[in-house]
XYZ file of N, CA and C in Angstrom:
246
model
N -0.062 0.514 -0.927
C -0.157 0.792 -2.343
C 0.481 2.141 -2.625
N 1.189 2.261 -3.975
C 1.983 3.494 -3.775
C 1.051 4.355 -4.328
N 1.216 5.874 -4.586
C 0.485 7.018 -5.422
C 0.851 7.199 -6.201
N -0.044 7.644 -7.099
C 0.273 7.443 -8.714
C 1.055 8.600 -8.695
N 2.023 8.723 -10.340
C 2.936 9.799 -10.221
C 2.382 10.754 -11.640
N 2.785 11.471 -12.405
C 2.064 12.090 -12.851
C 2.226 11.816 -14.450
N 3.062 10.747 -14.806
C 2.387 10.031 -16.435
C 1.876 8.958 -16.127
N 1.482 8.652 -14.972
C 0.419 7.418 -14.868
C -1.234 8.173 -14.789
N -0.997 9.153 -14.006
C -2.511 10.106 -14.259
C -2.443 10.126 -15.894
N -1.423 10.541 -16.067
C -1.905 10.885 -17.976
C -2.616 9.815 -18.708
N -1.407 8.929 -18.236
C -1.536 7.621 -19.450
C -2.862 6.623 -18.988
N -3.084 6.773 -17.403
C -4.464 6.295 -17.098
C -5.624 6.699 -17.964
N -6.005 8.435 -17.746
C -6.538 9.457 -18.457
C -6.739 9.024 -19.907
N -5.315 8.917 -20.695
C -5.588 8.747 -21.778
C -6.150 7.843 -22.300
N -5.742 6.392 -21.587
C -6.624 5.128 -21.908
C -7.780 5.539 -22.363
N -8.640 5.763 -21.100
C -10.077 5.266 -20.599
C -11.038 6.407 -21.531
N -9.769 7.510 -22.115
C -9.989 8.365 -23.158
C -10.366 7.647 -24.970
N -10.108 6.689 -24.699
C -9.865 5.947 -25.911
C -11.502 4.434 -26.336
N -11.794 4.953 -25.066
C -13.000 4.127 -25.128
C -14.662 5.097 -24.879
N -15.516 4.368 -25.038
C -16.688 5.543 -25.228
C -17.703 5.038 -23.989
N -17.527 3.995 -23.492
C -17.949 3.349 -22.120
C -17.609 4.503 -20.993
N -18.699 4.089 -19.947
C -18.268 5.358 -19.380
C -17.099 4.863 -18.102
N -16.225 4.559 -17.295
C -15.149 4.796 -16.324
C -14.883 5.577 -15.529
N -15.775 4.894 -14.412
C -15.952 5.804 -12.875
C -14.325 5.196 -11.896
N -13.932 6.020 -11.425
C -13.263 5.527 -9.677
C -13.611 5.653 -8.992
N -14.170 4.727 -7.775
C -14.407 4.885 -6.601
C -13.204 5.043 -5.533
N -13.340 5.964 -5.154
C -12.564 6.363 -3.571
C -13.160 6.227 -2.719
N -13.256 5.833 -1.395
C -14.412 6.394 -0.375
C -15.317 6.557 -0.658
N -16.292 7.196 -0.487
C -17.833 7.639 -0.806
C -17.552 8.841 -2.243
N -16.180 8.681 -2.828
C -15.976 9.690 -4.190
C -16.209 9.133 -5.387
N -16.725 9.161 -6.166
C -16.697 8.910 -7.554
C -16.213 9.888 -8.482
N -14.580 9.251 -9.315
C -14.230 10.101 -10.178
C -13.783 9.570 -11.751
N -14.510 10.506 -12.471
C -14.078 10.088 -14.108
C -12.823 9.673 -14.264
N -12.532 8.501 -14.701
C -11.104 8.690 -14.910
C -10.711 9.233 -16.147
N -11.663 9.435 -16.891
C -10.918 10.433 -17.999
C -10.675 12.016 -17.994
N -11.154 12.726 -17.079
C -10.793 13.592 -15.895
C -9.398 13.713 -15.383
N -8.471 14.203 -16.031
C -6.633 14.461 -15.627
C -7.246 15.103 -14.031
N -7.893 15.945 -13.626
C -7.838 16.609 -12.708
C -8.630 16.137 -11.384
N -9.956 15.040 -11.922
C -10.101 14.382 -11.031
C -9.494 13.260 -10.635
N -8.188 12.635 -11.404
C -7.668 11.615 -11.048
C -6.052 12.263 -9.982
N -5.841 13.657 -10.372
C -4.727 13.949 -9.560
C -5.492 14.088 -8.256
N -6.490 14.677 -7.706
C -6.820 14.836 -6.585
C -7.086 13.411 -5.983
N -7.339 12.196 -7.032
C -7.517 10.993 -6.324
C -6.659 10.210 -6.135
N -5.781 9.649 -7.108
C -4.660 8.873 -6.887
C -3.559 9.295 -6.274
N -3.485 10.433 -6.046
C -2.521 11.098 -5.022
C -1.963 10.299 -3.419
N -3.433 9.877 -3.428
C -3.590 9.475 -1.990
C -3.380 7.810 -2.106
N -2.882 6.925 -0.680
C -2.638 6.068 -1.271
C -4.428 5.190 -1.089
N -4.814 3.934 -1.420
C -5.810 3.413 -0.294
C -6.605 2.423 -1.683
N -7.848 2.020 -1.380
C -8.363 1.061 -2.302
C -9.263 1.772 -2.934
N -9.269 1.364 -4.068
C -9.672 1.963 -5.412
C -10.833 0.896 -6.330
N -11.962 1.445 -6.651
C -12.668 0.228 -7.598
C -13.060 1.138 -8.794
N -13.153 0.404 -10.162
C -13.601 0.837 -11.211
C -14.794 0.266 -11.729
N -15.217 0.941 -11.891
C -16.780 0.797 -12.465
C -16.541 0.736 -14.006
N -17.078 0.299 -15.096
C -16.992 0.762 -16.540
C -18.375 0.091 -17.333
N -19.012 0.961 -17.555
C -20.266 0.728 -17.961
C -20.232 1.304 -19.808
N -20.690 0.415 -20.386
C -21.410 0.928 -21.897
C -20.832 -0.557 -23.275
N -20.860 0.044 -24.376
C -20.782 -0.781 -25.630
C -19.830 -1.351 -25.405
N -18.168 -0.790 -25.032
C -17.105 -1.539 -25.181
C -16.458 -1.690 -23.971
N -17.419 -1.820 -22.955
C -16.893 -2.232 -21.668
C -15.934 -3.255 -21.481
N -15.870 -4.667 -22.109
C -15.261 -5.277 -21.776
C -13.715 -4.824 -21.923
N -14.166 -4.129 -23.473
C -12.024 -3.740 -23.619
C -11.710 -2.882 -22.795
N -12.607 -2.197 -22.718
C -11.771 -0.947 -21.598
C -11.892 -1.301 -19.786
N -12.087 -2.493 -19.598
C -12.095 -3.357 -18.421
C -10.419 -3.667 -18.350
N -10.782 -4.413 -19.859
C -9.057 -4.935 -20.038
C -7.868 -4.519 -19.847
N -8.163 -2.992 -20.899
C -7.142 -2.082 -21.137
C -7.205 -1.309 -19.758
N -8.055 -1.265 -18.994
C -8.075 -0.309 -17.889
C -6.930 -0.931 -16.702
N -7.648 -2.436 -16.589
C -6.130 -3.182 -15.350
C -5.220 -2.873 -16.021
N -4.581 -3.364 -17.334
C -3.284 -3.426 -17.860
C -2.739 -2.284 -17.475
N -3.446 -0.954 -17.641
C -2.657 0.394 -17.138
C -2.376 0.696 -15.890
N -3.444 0.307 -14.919
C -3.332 0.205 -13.368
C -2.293 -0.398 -12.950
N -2.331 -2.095 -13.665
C -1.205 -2.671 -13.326
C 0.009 -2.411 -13.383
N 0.317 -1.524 -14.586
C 1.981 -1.068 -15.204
C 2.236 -0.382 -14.390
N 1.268 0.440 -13.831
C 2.182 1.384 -12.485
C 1.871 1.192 -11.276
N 1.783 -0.206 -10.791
C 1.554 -0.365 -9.656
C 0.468 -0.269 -8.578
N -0.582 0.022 -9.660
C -2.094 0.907 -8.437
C -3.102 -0.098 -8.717
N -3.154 -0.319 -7.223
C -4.213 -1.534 -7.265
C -6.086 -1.348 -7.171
N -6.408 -1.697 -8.317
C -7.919 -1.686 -8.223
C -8.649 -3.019 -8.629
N -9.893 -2.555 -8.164
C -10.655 -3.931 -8.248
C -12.142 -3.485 -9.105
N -11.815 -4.398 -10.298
C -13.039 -3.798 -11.147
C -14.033 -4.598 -10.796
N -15.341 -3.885 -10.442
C -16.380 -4.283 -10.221
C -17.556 -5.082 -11.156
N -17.990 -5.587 -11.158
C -18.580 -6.293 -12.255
C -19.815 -6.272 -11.790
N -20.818 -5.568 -12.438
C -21.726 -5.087 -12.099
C -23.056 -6.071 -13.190
């Protein structure tokens, strides 16, 4: 899987910015906001498997909108459905 480059941190960021649900990443034993520019550069940097969590009112769209952005740049995650 490749590493994200640095308008996919943004435009990730900005998404998940756009919803009021909350949008965790799991790394390893890390959990990071993805609406967090700074916790997503220290995470997607690296390459490896990735899951999203998204919990609250408008979870489902920002489930939606969350792959669609992952997908456009190539970074593979697996949203968890909790």
């Amino acid at each position: 899987m490749p590493s994200a480059n640095n308008a996919a941190i943004v435009e990730i960021s900005q998404t998940a910015n756009q919803f009021r649900s909350s949008i965790v990443l799991q790394y390893d034993n890390k959990y990071i906001d993805v609406k967090s520019i700074l916790g997503l550069f220290t995470t997607l940097l690296s390459s490896g498997s990735y899951e999203l969590h998204v919990h609250g009112a408008d979870a489902d769209e920002a489930k939606k909108a969350m792959a669609e952005v992952f997908a456009k740049h190539q970074l593979a995650i697996q949203i968890v459905e909790d």
